[in-house]
mmCIF file of C-alpha atoms and ligand atoms in Angstrom:
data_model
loop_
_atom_site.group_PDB
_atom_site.id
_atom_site.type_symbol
_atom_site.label_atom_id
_atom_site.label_comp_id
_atom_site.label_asym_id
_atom_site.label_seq_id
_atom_site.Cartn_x
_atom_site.Cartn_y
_atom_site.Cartn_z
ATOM 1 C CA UNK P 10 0.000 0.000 0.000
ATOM 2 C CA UNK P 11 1.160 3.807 -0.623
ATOM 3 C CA UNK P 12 0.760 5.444 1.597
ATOM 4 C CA UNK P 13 0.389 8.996 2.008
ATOM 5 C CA UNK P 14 0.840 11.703 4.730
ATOM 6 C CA UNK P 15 -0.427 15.325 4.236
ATOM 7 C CA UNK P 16 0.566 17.953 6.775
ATOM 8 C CA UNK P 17 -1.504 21.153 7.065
ATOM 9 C CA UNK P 18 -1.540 24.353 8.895
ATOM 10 C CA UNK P 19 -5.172 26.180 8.626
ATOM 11 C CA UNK P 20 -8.371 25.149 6.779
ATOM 12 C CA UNK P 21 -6.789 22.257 5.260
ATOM 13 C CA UNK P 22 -9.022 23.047 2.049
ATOM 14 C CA UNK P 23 -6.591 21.222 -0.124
ATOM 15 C CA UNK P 24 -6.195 18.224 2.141
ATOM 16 C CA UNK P 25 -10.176 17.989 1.558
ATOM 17 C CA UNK P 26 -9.906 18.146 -2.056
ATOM 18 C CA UNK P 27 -6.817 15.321 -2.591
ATOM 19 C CA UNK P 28 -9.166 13.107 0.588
ATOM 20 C CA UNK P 29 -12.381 13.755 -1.603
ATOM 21 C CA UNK P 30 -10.273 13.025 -5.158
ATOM 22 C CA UNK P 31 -8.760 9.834 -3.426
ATOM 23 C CA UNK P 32 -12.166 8.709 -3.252
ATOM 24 C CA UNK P 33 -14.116 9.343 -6.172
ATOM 25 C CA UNK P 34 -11.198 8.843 -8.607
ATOM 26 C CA UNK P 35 -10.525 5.045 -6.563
ATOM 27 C CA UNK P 36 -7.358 6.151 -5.976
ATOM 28 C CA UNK P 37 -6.835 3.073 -3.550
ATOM 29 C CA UNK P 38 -8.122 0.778 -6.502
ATOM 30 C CA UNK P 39 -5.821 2.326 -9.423
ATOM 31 C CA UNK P 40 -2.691 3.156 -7.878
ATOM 32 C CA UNK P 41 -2.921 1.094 -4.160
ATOM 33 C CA UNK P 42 -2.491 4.129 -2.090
ATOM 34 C CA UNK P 43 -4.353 5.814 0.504
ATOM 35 C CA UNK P 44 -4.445 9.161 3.025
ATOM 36 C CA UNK P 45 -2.533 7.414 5.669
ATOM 37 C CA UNK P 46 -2.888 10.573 7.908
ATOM 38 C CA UNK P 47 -3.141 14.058 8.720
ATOM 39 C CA UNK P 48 -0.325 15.249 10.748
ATOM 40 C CA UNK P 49 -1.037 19.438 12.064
ATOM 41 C CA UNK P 50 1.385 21.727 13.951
ATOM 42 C CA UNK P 51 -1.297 24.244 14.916
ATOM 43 C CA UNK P 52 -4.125 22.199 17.355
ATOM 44 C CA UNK P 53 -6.455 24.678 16.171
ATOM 45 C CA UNK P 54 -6.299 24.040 11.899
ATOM 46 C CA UNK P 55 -9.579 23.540 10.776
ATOM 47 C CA UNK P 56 -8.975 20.440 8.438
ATOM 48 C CA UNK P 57 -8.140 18.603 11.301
ATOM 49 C CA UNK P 58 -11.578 18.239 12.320
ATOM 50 C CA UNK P 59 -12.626 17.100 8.300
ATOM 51 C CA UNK P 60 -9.945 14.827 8.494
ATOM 52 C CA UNK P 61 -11.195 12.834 11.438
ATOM 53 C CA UNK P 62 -14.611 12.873 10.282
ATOM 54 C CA UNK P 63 -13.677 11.269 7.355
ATOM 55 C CA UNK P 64 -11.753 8.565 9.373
ATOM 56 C CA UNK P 65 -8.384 9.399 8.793
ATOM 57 C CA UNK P 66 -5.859 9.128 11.267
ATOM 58 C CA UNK P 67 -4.674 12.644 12.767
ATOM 59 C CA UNK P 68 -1.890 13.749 14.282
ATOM 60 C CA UNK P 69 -0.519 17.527 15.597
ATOM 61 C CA UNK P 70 3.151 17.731 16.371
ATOM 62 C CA UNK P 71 2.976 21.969 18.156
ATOM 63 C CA UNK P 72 5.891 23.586 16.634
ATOM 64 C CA UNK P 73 5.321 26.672 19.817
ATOM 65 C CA UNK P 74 6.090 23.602 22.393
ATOM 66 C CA UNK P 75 9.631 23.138 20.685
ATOM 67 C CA UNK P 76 13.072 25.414 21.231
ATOM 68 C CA UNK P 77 14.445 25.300 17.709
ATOM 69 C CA UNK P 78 13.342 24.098 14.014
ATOM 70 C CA UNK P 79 15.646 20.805 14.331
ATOM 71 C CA UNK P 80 13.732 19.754 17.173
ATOM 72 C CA UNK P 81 10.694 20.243 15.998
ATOM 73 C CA UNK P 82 11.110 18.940 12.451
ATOM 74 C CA UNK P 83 12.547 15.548 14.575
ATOM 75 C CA UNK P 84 9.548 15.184 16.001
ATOM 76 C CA UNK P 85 7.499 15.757 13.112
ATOM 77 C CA UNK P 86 9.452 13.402 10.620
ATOM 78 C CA UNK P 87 8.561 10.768 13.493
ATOM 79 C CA UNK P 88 4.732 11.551 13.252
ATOM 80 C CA UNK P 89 4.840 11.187 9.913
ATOM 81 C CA UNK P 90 7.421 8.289 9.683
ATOM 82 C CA UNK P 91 5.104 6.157 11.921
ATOM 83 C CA UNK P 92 2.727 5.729 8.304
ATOM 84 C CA UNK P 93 5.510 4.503 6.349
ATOM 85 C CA UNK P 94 4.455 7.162 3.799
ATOM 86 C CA UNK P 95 5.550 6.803 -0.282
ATOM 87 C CA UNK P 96 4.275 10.399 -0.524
ATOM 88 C CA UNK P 97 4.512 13.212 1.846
ATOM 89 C CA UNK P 98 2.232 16.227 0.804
ATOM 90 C CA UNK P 99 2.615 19.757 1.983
ATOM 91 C CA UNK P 100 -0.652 21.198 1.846
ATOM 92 C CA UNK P 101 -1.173 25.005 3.641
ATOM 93 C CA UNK P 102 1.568 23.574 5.649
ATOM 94 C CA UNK P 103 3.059 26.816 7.064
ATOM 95 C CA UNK P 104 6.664 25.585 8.214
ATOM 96 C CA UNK P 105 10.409 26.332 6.726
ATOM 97 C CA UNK P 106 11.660 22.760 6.661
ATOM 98 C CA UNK P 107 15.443 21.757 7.285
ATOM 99 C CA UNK P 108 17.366 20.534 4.688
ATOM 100 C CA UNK P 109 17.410 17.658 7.109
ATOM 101 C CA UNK P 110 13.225 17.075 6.492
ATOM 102 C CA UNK P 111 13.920 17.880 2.939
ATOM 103 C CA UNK P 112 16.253 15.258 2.680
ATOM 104 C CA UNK P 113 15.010 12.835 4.540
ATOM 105 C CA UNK P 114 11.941 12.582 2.326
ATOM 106 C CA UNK P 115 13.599 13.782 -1.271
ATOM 107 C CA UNK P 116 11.753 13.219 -4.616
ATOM 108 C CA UNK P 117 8.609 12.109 -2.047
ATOM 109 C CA UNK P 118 7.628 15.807 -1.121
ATOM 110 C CA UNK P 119 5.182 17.578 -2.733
ATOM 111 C CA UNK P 120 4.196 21.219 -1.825
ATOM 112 C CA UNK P 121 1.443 23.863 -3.729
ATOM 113 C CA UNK P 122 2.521 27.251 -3.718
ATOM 114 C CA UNK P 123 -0.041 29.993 -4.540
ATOM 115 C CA UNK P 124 1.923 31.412 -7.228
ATOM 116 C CA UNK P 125 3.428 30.357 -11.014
ATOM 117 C CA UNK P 126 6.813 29.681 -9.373
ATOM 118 C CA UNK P 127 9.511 30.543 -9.884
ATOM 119 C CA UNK P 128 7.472 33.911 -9.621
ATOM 120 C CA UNK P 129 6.716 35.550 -6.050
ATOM 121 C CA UNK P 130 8.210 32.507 -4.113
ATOM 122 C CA UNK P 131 7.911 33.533 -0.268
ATOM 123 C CA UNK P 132 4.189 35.694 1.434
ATOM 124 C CA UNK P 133 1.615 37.632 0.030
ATOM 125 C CA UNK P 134 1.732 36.011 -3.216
ATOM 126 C CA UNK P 135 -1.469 37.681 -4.666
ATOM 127 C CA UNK P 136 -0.565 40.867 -3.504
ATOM 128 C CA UNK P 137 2.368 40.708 -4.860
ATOM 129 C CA UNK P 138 1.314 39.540 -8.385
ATOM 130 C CA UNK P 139 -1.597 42.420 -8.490
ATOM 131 C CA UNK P 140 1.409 44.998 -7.323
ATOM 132 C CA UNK P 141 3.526 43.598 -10.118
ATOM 133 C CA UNK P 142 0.307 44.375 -12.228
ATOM 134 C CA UNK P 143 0.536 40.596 -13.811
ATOM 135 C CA UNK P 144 -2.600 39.612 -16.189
ATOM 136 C CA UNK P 145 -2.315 36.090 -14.712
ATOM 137 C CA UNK P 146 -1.370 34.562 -11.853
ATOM 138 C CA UNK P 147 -2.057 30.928 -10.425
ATOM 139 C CA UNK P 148 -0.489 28.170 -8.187
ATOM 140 C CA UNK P 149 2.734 25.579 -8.799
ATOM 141 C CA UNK P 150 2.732 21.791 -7.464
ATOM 142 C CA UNK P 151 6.340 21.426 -6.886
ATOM 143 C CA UNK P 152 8.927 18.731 -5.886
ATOM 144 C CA UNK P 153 10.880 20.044 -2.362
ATOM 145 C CA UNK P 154 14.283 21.122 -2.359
ATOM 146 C CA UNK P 155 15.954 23.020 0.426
ATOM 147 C CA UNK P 156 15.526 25.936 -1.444
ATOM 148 C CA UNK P 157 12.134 27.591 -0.260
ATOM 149 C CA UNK P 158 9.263 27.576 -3.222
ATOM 150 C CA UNK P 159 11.761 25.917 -5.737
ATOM 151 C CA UNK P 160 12.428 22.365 -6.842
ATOM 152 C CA UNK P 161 10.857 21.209 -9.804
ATOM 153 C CA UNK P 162 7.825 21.986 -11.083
ATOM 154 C CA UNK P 163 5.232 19.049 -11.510
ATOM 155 C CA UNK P 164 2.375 21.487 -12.563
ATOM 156 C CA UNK P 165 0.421 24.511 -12.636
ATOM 157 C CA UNK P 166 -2.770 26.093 -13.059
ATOM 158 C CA UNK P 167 -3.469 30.119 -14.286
ATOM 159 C CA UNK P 168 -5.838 32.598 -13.534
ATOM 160 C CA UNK P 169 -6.726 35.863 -14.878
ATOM 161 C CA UNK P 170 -6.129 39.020 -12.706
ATOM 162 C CA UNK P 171 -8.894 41.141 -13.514
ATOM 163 C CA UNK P 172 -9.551 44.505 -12.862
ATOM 164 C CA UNK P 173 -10.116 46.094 -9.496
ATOM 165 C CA UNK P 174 -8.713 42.555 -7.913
ATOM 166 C CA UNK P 175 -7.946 42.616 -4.303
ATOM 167 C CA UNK P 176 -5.642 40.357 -2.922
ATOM 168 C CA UNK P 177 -8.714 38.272 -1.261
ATOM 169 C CA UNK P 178 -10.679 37.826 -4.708
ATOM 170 C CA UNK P 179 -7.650 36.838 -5.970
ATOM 171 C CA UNK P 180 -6.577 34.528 -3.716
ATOM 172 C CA UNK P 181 -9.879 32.626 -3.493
ATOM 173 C CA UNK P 182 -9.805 32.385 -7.763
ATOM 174 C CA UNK P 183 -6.239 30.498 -7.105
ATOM 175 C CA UNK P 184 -6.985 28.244 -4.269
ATOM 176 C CA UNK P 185 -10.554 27.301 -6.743
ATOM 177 C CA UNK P 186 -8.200 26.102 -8.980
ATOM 178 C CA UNK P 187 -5.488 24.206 -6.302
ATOM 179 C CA UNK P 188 -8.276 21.937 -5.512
ATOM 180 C CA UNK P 189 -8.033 20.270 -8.884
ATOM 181 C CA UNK P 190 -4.180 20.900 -9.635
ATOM 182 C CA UNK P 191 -3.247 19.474 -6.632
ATOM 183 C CA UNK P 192 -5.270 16.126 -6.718
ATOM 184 C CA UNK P 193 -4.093 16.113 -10.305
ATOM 185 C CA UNK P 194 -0.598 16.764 -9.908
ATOM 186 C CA UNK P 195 -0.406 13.914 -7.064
ATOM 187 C CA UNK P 196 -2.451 11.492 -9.503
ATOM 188 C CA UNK P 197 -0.157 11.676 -12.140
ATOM 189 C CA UNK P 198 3.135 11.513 -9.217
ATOM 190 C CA UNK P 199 1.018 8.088 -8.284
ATOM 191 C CA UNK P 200 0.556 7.032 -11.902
ATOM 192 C CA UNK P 201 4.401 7.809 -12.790
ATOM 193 C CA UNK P 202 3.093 9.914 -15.400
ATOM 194 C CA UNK P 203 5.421 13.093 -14.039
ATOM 195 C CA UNK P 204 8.842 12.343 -13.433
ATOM 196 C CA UNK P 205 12.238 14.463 -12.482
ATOM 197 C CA UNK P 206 14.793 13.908 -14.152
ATOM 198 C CA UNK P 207 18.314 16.119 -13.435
ATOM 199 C CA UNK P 208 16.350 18.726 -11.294
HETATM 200 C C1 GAR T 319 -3.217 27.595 -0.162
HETATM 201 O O1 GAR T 319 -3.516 28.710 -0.984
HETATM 202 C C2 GAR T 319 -1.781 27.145 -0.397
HETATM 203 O O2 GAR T 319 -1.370 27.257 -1.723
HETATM 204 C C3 GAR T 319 -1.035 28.101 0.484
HETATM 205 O O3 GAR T 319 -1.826 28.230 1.643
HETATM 206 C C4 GAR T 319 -3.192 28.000 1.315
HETATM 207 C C5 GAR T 319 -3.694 26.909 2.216
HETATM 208 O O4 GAR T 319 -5.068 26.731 2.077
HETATM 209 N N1 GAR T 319 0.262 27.622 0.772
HETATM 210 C C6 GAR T 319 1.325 28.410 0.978
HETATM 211 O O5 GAR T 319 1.258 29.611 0.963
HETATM 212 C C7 GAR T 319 2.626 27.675 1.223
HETATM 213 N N2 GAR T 319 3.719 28.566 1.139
HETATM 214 P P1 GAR T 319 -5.760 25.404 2.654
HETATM 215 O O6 GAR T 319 -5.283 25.222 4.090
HETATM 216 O O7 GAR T 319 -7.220 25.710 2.608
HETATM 217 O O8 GAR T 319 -5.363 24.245 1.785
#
């Protein structure tokens, strides 16, 4: 079985959408994999509850209750380590990883970045892209590197920026669209119909 972890921060909207794809695409059936778990490091992040209700295994791992990032990414590899996971899934998952996390789980990390990286890597993505005054902007499903919001690019999805566009209305047209990239995007991982090759 494959199995894979996603780790949130917030509403976990994304985590819904790949749980929900999972299902009605038979994900277990076509590529023998299956959400394994839900690992948090905020108790309070909505999907949690939406995770548990759809009887996945949850987990938080408090990043406030540890003293540095080494600690704390320790203790999460071991949450997520403990489900054996052939995918690890960064979804709204609002950490800085060490190269040590990175590492540890290389060419088997996937994050979604509300942006078309290699463009406005970092906050305040849509802000950024309206500042920029950019027709289109969008979000990247990316391979993890060490190097924050890079590593290859598995996929991406565009939206228009249209006039009068606050960085809300914006942002809500993206995330629309990351709830079919991303299932997509980890499909095709699962299928083996994306691959990296030399970065
Ligand atoms: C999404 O827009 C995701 O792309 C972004 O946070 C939001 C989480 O929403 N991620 C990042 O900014 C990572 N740097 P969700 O919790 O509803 O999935």
């Amino acid at each position: 079985m494959k199995n894979i972890v996603i780790l949130i921060s917030g509403e976990g909207s994304n985590m819904a959408a790949i749980v929900r794809a999972a299902k009605s695409e038979q994900w277990g059936a076509r590529f023998g994999s299956r959400i394994a778990a839900v690992v948090s490091n905020r108790p309070d992040a909505g999907g949690l509850a939406f995770a548990a209700a759809e009887g996945i295994v949850t987990a938080v791992v408090p990043h406030k209750e540890f003293p540095t990032r080494e600690s704390f990414d320790a203790a999460l590899a071991k949450a997520v380590d403990a489900h054996a996971p052939t995918l690890v899934v960064l979804a709204g998952f609002m950490r800085i990883l060490t190269p040590e996390f990175v590492t540890r789980y290389e060419g088997r990390l996937l994050n979604i970045h509300p942006s078309l990286l290699p463009a406005f890597a970092g906050l305040h993505t849509h802000r950024r892209a309206i500042e920029a005054g950019c027709r289109v902007a969008g979000a990247t499903v990316h391979q993890v590197t060490s190097e924050l919001d890079h590593g290859p690019i598995l996929d991406q999805a565009v939206v228009p920026v249209l006039p009068g566009d606050s960085a809300d209305l914006l942002a809500q047209r993206v995330l629309s669209q990351e709830h079919k990239l991303y299932p997509r995007a980890i499909a095709a991982w699962l299928a083996r119909t994306v691959a990296v090759s030399d970065g």
